Amino acid sequence: MFIWLNGKFIDSSKATVPILNHSLHYGSAVFEGIRCYDTADGPAIFRLKDHIDRLFYSAKTIGMEVPYSKGDILEATKVLIKKNKLKECYIRPIIFYGEKMGLLPVGAPVHFAIAAWSWGKYLEKDSVSIKISPYVRIHPQSSVMGAKISGHYSNSIIAALDAKKSGFDEALLLDYKGNIAEGPGENIFFVKGKKVFTPKRDSILPGLTRDSVIRILKDKKFAVVEKNIRPAEIKNFEEAFFTGTAVEINAIGKIDNKLIGKGNIGTVAKDIKESYADIVRGKIPKYRKWLDFINV
Ligand code: PMP
């Protein structure tokens, strides 16, 4: 497997970092999770430009001067997938500080790597059981929530481990006000009739899948409401589902052991999941603008 590291395609066994790496010690890397899908016109990357925009935005929030243009990264990503002979895959670009100890990264070298590998289903079950986490999502004034900074993920990991240990498939984190925020690596939606609700952008990473799903729902004439949602409101909803690049669309059957609808995948979740699967594979012309084809 090749990895693109600082402008060169190298064998993954040689793509290593020194131990005294700033981002390893302090969580100061920024990264993306992107998926590439097999379409009738060859592999295509879903919303690649938007992911690269978010990556560069994340880098800026943590003071990194990125020594590559967005165009360089777009090109390198496409070539990497070709070189690794992949069709459907997960793409992980990461920008990290290099050798420098001490919290302030001023003067630390900035490194850029891109990996791509085959990665199937993220959550095992089609309808998952989730636990409202005792760990609160990071306070929006503790960091920049729209940035995908590796350090944020200690919050996600602790919540996910706790949920697993308690026998659940995944966690659901509340924000500091007690409103529903998001999963460790997923945004969440709730359905009631033709209305779909999702938490406001305050205490979440506003995902690109979330954005795509809002567009798709509106095109299907659903009313989409971004609002604060209290855990006590969950009983009023007929369906719930997660969205995210890795999970794609994944139904939620139970929250804190209480059934959502019948506990299986609901009609709206199923409809959106199927539409999403078609859209990312280029089958619906209207949404092909979201795809970056590799063989062009
Ligand atoms: N929230 C968190 C905390 C995440 O890590 C992710 C995955 N990047 C998401 C939401 C979903 O974001 P996206 O749809 O852009 O993958």
Short mmCIF file of N, CA, C and O in Angstrom, two decimals, residues 143-232:
data_model
loop_
_atom_site.label_atom_id
_atom_site.label_comp_id
_atom_site.label_asym_id
_atom_site.label_seq_id
_atom_site.Cartn_x
_atom_site.Cartn_y
_atom_site.Cartn_z
N SER A 143 -13.15 24.73 22.32
CA SER A 143 -12.38 24.53 21.10
C SER A 143 -13.18 25.10 19.92
O SER A 143 -14.16 25.82 20.13
N VAL A 144 -12.77 24.75 18.72
CA VAL A 144 -13.52 25.18 17.54
C VAL A 144 -14.24 23.94 17.02
O VAL A 144 -13.62 23.03 16.48
N MET A 145 -15.56 23.89 17.26
CA MET A 145 -16.30 22.65 17.00
C MET A 145 -16.31 22.23 15.53
O MET A 145 -16.41 21.06 15.21
N GLY A 146 -16.24 23.19 14.62
CA GLY A 146 -16.30 22.86 13.20
C GLY A 146 -14.98 22.33 12.67
O GLY A 146 -14.88 21.96 11.50
N ALA A 147 -13.96 22.31 13.53
CA ALA A 147 -12.64 21.82 13.09
C ALA A 147 -12.50 20.36 13.50
O ALA A 147 -12.93 19.97 14.58
N LYS A 148 -11.90 19.58 12.63
CA LYS A 148 -11.72 18.15 12.92
C LYS A 148 -10.29 17.96 13.43
O LYS A 148 -9.37 17.62 12.67
N ILE A 149 -10.15 18.25 14.72
CA ILE A 149 -8.83 18.22 15.37
C ILE A 149 -8.72 16.89 16.12
O ILE A 149 -9.64 16.49 16.83
N SER A 150 -7.58 16.21 15.98
CA SER A 150 -7.48 14.86 16.56
C SER A 150 -7.72 14.88 18.06
O SER A 150 -8.35 13.96 18.60
N GLY A 151 -7.28 15.93 18.76
CA GLY A 151 -7.48 16.00 20.21
C GLY A 151 -8.94 15.94 20.64
O GLY A 151 -9.25 15.46 21.73
N HIS A 152 -9.84 16.39 19.77
CA HIS A 152 -11.27 16.32 20.12
C HIS A 152 -11.72 14.88 20.33
O HIS A 152 -12.72 14.63 21.00
N TYR A 153 -11.00 13.96 19.71
CA TYR A 153 -11.47 12.57 19.69
C TYR A 153 -11.22 11.81 20.98
O TYR A 153 -11.74 10.71 21.15
N SER A 154 -10.47 12.40 21.93
CA SER A 154 -10.36 11.71 23.22
C SER A 154 -11.75 11.71 23.87
O SER A 154 -12.15 10.73 24.50
N ASN A 155 -12.52 12.78 23.69
CA ASN A 155 -13.90 12.85 24.19
C ASN A 155 -14.76 11.75 23.55
O ASN A 155 -15.48 11.01 24.24
N SER A 156 -14.63 11.60 22.24
CA SER A 156 -15.39 10.58 21.51
C SER A 156 -15.00 9.17 21.95
O SER A 156 -15.85 8.30 22.14
N ILE A 157 -13.69 8.94 22.10
CA ILE A 157 -13.19 7.59 22.41
C ILE A 157 -13.64 7.16 23.80
O ILE A 157 -14.10 6.03 24.00
N ILE A 158 -13.55 8.07 24.76
CA ILE A 158 -13.95 7.74 26.14
C ILE A 158 -15.44 7.40 26.18
O ILE A 158 -15.86 6.44 26.82
N ALA A 159 -16.26 8.16 25.45
CA ALA A 159 -17.71 7.91 25.40
C ALA A 159 -17.99 6.57 24.71
O ALA A 159 -18.81 5.78 25.18
N ALA A 160 -17.31 6.31 23.61
CA ALA A 160 -17.55 5.07 22.85
C ALA A 160 -17.12 3.84 23.66
O ALA A 160 -17.82 2.83 23.68
N LEU A 161 -15.98 3.94 24.34
CA LEU A 161 -15.51 2.82 25.17
C LEU A 161 -16.51 2.53 26.29
O LEU A 161 -16.82 1.38 26.58
N ASP A 162 -17.02 3.59 26.90
CA ASP A 162 -17.99 3.42 27.99
C ASP A 162 -19.25 2.73 27.48
O ASP A 162 -19.78 1.83 28.13
N ALA A 163 -19.73 3.15 26.30
CA ALA A 163 -20.94 2.55 25.73
C ALA A 163 -20.72 1.06 25.44
O ALA A 163 -21.55 0.22 25.77
N LYS A 164 -19.58 0.75 24.84
CA LYS A 164 -19.25 -0.66 24.51
C LYS A 164 -19.19 -1.50 25.78
O LYS A 164 -19.73 -2.61 25.84
N LYS A 165 -18.52 -0.96 26.80
CA LYS A 165 -18.36 -1.67 28.07
C LYS A 165 -19.72 -1.97 28.71
O LYS A 165 -19.91 -2.98 29.37
N SER A 166 -20.69 -1.08 28.46
CA SER A 166 -22.04 -1.28 29.03
C SER A 166 -22.93 -2.12 28.12
O SER A 166 -24.13 -2.19 28.34
N GLY A 167 -22.37 -2.65 27.03
CA GLY A 167 -23.13 -3.56 26.17
C GLY A 167 -23.90 -2.88 25.04
O GLY A 167 -24.75 -3.49 24.41
N PHE A 168 -23.59 -1.63 24.76
CA PHE A 168 -24.26 -0.91 23.67
C PHE A 168 -23.35 -0.89 22.44
O PHE A 168 -22.15 -1.10 22.55
N ASP A 169 -23.97 -0.59 21.30
CA ASP A 169 -23.17 -0.53 20.07
C ASP A 169 -22.43 0.80 19.92
O ASP A 169 -21.38 0.87 19.29
N GLU A 170 -23.02 1.84 20.46
CA GLU A 170 -22.45 3.17 20.22
C GLU A 170 -22.95 4.13 21.31
O GLU A 170 -23.94 3.84 21.99
N ALA A 171 -22.26 5.26 21.43
CA ALA A 171 -22.64 6.28 22.42
C ALA A 171 -23.41 7.42 21.76
O ALA A 171 -23.37 7.59 20.54
N LEU A 172 -24.12 8.16 22.59
CA LEU A 172 -24.75 9.41 22.15
C LEU A 172 -24.38 10.46 23.19
O LEU A 172 -24.68 10.30 24.38
N LEU A 173 -23.71 11.49 22.76
CA LEU A 173 -23.25 12.51 23.70
C LEU A 173 -24.21 13.69 23.76
O LEU A 173 -24.72 14.14 22.72
N LEU A 174 -24.46 14.16 24.98
CA LEU A 174 -25.25 15.39 25.16
C LEU A 174 -24.28 16.56 25.22
O LEU A 174 -23.10 16.39 25.52
N ASP A 175 -24.82 17.76 24.96
CA ASP A 175 -23.94 18.93 25.10
C ASP A 175 -23.99 19.42 26.56
O ASP A 175 -24.68 18.86 27.40
N TYR A 176 -23.26 20.48 26.83
CA TYR A 176 -23.14 20.96 28.22
C TYR A 176 -24.46 21.50 28.77
O TYR A 176 -24.61 21.67 29.97
N LYS A 177 -25.44 21.73 27.87
CA LYS A 177 -26.76 22.18 28.35
C LYS A 177 -27.73 21.02 28.51
O LYS A 177 -28.89 21.23 28.84
N GLY A 178 -27.28 19.80 28.19
CA GLY A 178 -28.16 18.64 28.31
C GLY A 178 -28.95 18.36 27.04
O GLY A 178 -29.81 17.48 27.02
N ASN A 179 -28.67 19.09 25.97
CA ASN A 179 -29.31 18.78 24.68
C ASN A 179 -28.54 17.67 23.97
O ASN A 179 -27.34 17.50 24.19
N ILE A 180 -29.24 16.96 23.10
CA ILE A 180 -28.58 15.91 22.34
C ILE A 180 -27.58 16.56 21.37
O ILE A 180 -27.94 17.52 20.68
N ALA A 181 -26.35 16.05 21.37
CA ALA A 181 -25.34 16.64 20.47
C ALA A 181 -25.11 15.69 19.29
O ALA A 181 -25.66 15.90 18.21
N GLU A 182 -24.35 14.63 19.51
CA GLU A 182 -24.00 13.73 18.41
C GLU A 182 -23.37 12.44 18.93
O GLU A 182 -23.10 12.32 20.12
N GLY A 183 -23.12 11.53 18.02
CA GLY A 183 -22.39 10.31 18.36
C GLY A 183 -20.90 10.63 18.39
O GLY A 183 -20.49 11.74 18.03
N PRO A 184 -20.06 9.67 18.78
CA PRO A 184 -18.61 9.90 18.82
C PRO A 184 -18.04 10.28 17.45
O PRO A 184 -17.06 11.02 17.37
N GLY A 185 -18.66 9.78 16.39
CA GLY A 185 -18.18 10.11 15.04
C GLY A 185 -19.34 10.23 14.07
O GLY A 185 -19.20 9.94 12.87
N GLU A 186 -20.52 10.59 14.60
CA GLU A 186 -21.72 10.62 13.75
C GLU A 186 -22.64 11.76 14.18
O GLU A 186 -22.73 12.07 15.36
N ASN A 187 -23.35 12.31 13.23
CA ASN A 187 -24.47 13.22 13.55
C ASN A 187 -25.74 12.39 13.67
O ASN A 187 -25.79 11.24 13.23
N ILE A 188 -26.76 12.98 14.27
CA ILE A 188 -27.98 12.22 14.53
C ILE A 188 -29.22 12.95 14.00
O ILE A 188 -29.26 14.20 14.00
N PHE A 189 -30.17 12.17 13.52
CA PHE A 189 -31.46 12.69 13.02
C PHE A 189 -32.60 11.92 13.69
O PHE A 189 -32.47 10.73 13.98
N PHE A 190 -33.75 12.62 13.86
CA PHE A 190 -34.97 12.00 14.39
C PHE A 190 -36.12 12.30 13.45
O PHE A 190 -36.19 13.40 12.87
N VAL A 191 -37.04 11.33 13.34
CA VAL A 191 -38.15 11.48 12.38
C VAL A 191 -39.49 11.44 13.11
O VAL A 191 -39.69 10.61 14.01
N LYS A 192 -40.38 12.36 12.70
CA LYS A 192 -41.78 12.29 13.16
C LYS A 192 -42.64 12.69 11.97
O LYS A 192 -42.63 13.86 11.56
N GLY A 193 -43.31 11.74 11.37
CA GLY A 193 -44.13 12.01 10.17
C GLY A 193 -43.26 12.55 9.05
O GLY A 193 -42.22 11.97 8.72
N LYS A 194 -43.65 13.70 8.47
CA LYS A 194 -42.87 14.30 7.38
C LYS A 194 -41.88 15.35 7.90
O LYS A 194 -41.37 16.17 7.16
N LYS A 195 -41.67 15.32 9.23
CA LYS A 195 -40.71 16.26 9.82
C LYS A 195 -39.49 15.52 10.33
O LYS A 195 -39.62 14.45 10.95
N VAL A 196 -38.33 16.08 10.05
CA VAL A 196 -37.09 15.46 10.51
C VAL A 196 -36.31 16.49 11.33
O VAL A 196 -36.18 17.65 10.93
N PHE A 197 -35.83 16.07 12.48
CA PHE A 197 -35.16 16.97 13.41
C PHE A 197 -33.70 16.56 13.58
O PHE A 197 -33.37 15.37 13.62
N THR A 198 -32.84 17.56 13.69
CA THR A 198 -31.43 17.28 13.95
C THR A 198 -30.88 18.41 14.83
O THR A 198 -31.32 19.55 14.70
N PRO A 199 -29.93 18.09 15.73
CA PRO A 199 -29.40 19.15 16.60
C PRO A 199 -28.77 20.31 15.82
O PRO A 199 -28.20 20.10 14.75
N LYS A 200 -28.92 21.49 16.39
CA LYS A 200 -28.30 22.68 15.81
C LYS A 200 -26.78 22.51 15.77
O LYS A 200 -26.22 21.63 16.44
N ARG A 201 -26.11 23.41 15.07
CA ARG A 201 -24.68 23.26 14.84
C ARG A 201 -23.80 23.60 16.05
O ARG A 201 -22.60 23.42 16.00
N ASP A 202 -24.40 24.07 17.15
CA ASP A 202 -23.62 24.62 18.28
C ASP A 202 -22.53 23.70 18.84
O ASP A 202 -21.39 24.10 18.99
N SER A 203 -22.92 22.48 19.18
CA SER A 203 -22.00 21.62 19.94
C SER A 203 -21.64 20.35 19.17
O SER A 203 -21.39 19.31 19.77
N ILE A 204 -21.63 20.45 17.85
CA ILE A 204 -21.37 19.25 17.04
C ILE A 204 -20.32 19.56 15.98
O ILE A 204 -20.04 20.73 15.69
N LEU A 205 -19.80 18.50 15.39
CA LEU A 205 -19.07 18.67 14.14
C LEU A 205 -20.16 18.60 13.05
O LEU A 205 -20.77 17.56 12.87
N PRO A 206 -20.45 19.71 12.39
CA PRO A 206 -21.53 19.67 11.39
C PRO A 206 -21.05 18.91 10.16
O PRO A 206 -20.32 19.43 9.34
N GLY A 207 -21.44 17.66 10.08
CA GLY A 207 -20.90 16.75 9.07
C GLY A 207 -21.33 17.08 7.65
O GLY A 207 -22.38 17.69 7.42
N LEU A 208 -20.51 16.63 6.72
CA LEU A 208 -20.88 16.79 5.31
C LEU A 208 -21.98 15.82 4.93
O LEU A 208 -22.79 16.10 4.06
N THR A 209 -22.02 14.66 5.61
CA THR A 209 -23.13 13.73 5.36
C THR A 209 -24.42 14.36 5.89
O THR A 209 -25.47 14.26 5.24
N ARG A 210 -24.35 14.98 7.06
CA ARG A 210 -25.51 15.69 7.62
C ARG A 210 -26.02 16.71 6.61
O ARG A 210 -27.21 16.77 6.31
N ASP A 211 -25.09 17.48 6.06
CA ASP A 211 -25.46 18.50 5.07
C ASP A 211 -26.10 17.84 3.83
O ASP A 211 -27.13 18.32 3.33
N SER A 212 -25.52 16.74 3.36
CA SER A 212 -26.06 16.05 2.18
C SER A 212 -27.45 15.51 2.49
O SER A 212 -28.37 15.63 1.67
N VAL A 213 -27.61 14.91 3.67
CA VAL A 213 -28.90 14.30 4.04
C VAL A 213 -29.98 15.38 4.20
O VAL A 213 -31.13 15.17 3.78
N ILE A 214 -29.61 16.53 4.72
CA ILE A 214 -30.59 17.62 4.84
C ILE A 214 -31.08 18.00 3.43
O ILE A 214 -32.27 18.15 3.17
N ARG A 215 -30.14 18.11 2.48
CA ARG A 215 -30.49 18.44 1.09
C ARG A 215 -31.42 17.36 0.50
O ARG A 215 -32.45 17.65 -0.09
N ILE A 216 -31.04 16.11 0.69
CA ILE A 216 -31.82 14.99 0.12
C ILE A 216 -33.23 14.97 0.73
O ILE A 216 -34.23 14.81 0.01
N LEU A 217 -33.30 15.15 2.05
CA LEU A 217 -34.62 15.16 2.73
C LEU A 217 -35.50 16.29 2.19
O LEU A 217 -36.68 16.09 1.90
N LYS A 218 -34.91 17.47 2.04
CA LYS A 218 -35.69 18.61 1.54
C LYS A 218 -36.17 18.34 0.12
O LYS A 218 -37.30 18.66 -0.23
N ASP A 219 -35.31 17.72 -0.69
CA ASP A 219 -35.70 17.37 -2.06
C ASP A 219 -36.83 16.34 -2.08
O ASP A 219 -37.59 16.26 -3.03
N LYS A 220 -36.91 15.56 -1.00
CA LYS A 220 -38.01 14.58 -0.89
C LYS A 220 -39.21 15.17 -0.15
O LYS A 220 -40.10 14.44 0.31
N LYS A 221 -39.20 16.50 0.01
CA LYS A 221 -40.32 17.24 0.61
C LYS A 221 -40.53 16.99 2.11
O LYS A 221 -41.64 17.14 2.63
N PHE A 222 -39.45 16.63 2.78
CA PHE A 222 -39.53 16.58 4.25
C PHE A 222 -39.21 17.98 4.77
O PHE A 222 -38.43 18.71 4.17
N ALA A 223 -39.82 18.32 5.91
CA ALA A 223 -39.43 19.56 6.60
C ALA A 223 -38.27 19.19 7.51
O ALA A 223 -38.37 18.24 8.29
N VAL A 224 -37.15 19.90 7.38
CA VAL A 224 -36.00 19.60 8.23
C VAL A 224 -35.84 20.74 9.25
O VAL A 224 -35.76 21.91 8.87
N VAL A 225 -35.84 20.37 10.52
CA VAL A 225 -35.76 21.37 11.58
C VAL A 225 -34.47 21.16 12.37
O VAL A 225 -34.25 20.09 12.95
N GLU A 226 -33.61 22.19 12.39
CA GLU A 226 -32.40 22.14 13.20
C GLU A 226 -32.73 22.82 14.51
O GLU A 226 -33.03 24.02 14.54
N LYS A 227 -32.74 22.07 15.59
CA LYS A 227 -33.16 22.64 16.88
C LYS A 227 -32.48 21.93 18.05
O LYS A 227 -31.87 20.87 17.87
N ASN A 228 -32.64 22.52 19.24
CA ASN A 228 -32.18 21.84 20.45
C ASN A 228 -33.14 20.69 20.73
O ASN A 228 -34.36 20.90 20.71
N ILE A 229 -32.62 19.52 20.97
CA ILE A 229 -33.47 18.35 21.25
C ILE A 229 -33.09 17.80 22.63
O ILE A 229 -31.92 17.50 22.88
N ARG A 230 -34.09 17.69 23.50
CA ARG A 230 -33.86 17.15 24.85
C ARG A 230 -34.03 15.62 24.83
O ARG A 230 -34.88 15.12 24.07
N PRO A 231 -33.29 14.91 25.65
CA PRO A 231 -33.47 13.45 25.71
C PRO A 231 -34.93 13.06 26.00
O PRO A 231 -35.41 12.05 25.50
N ALA A 232 -35.66 13.89 26.77
CA ALA A 232 -37.07 13.58 27.10
C ALA A 232 -37.97 13.57 25.86
O ALA A 232 -39.06 13.01 25.89
#
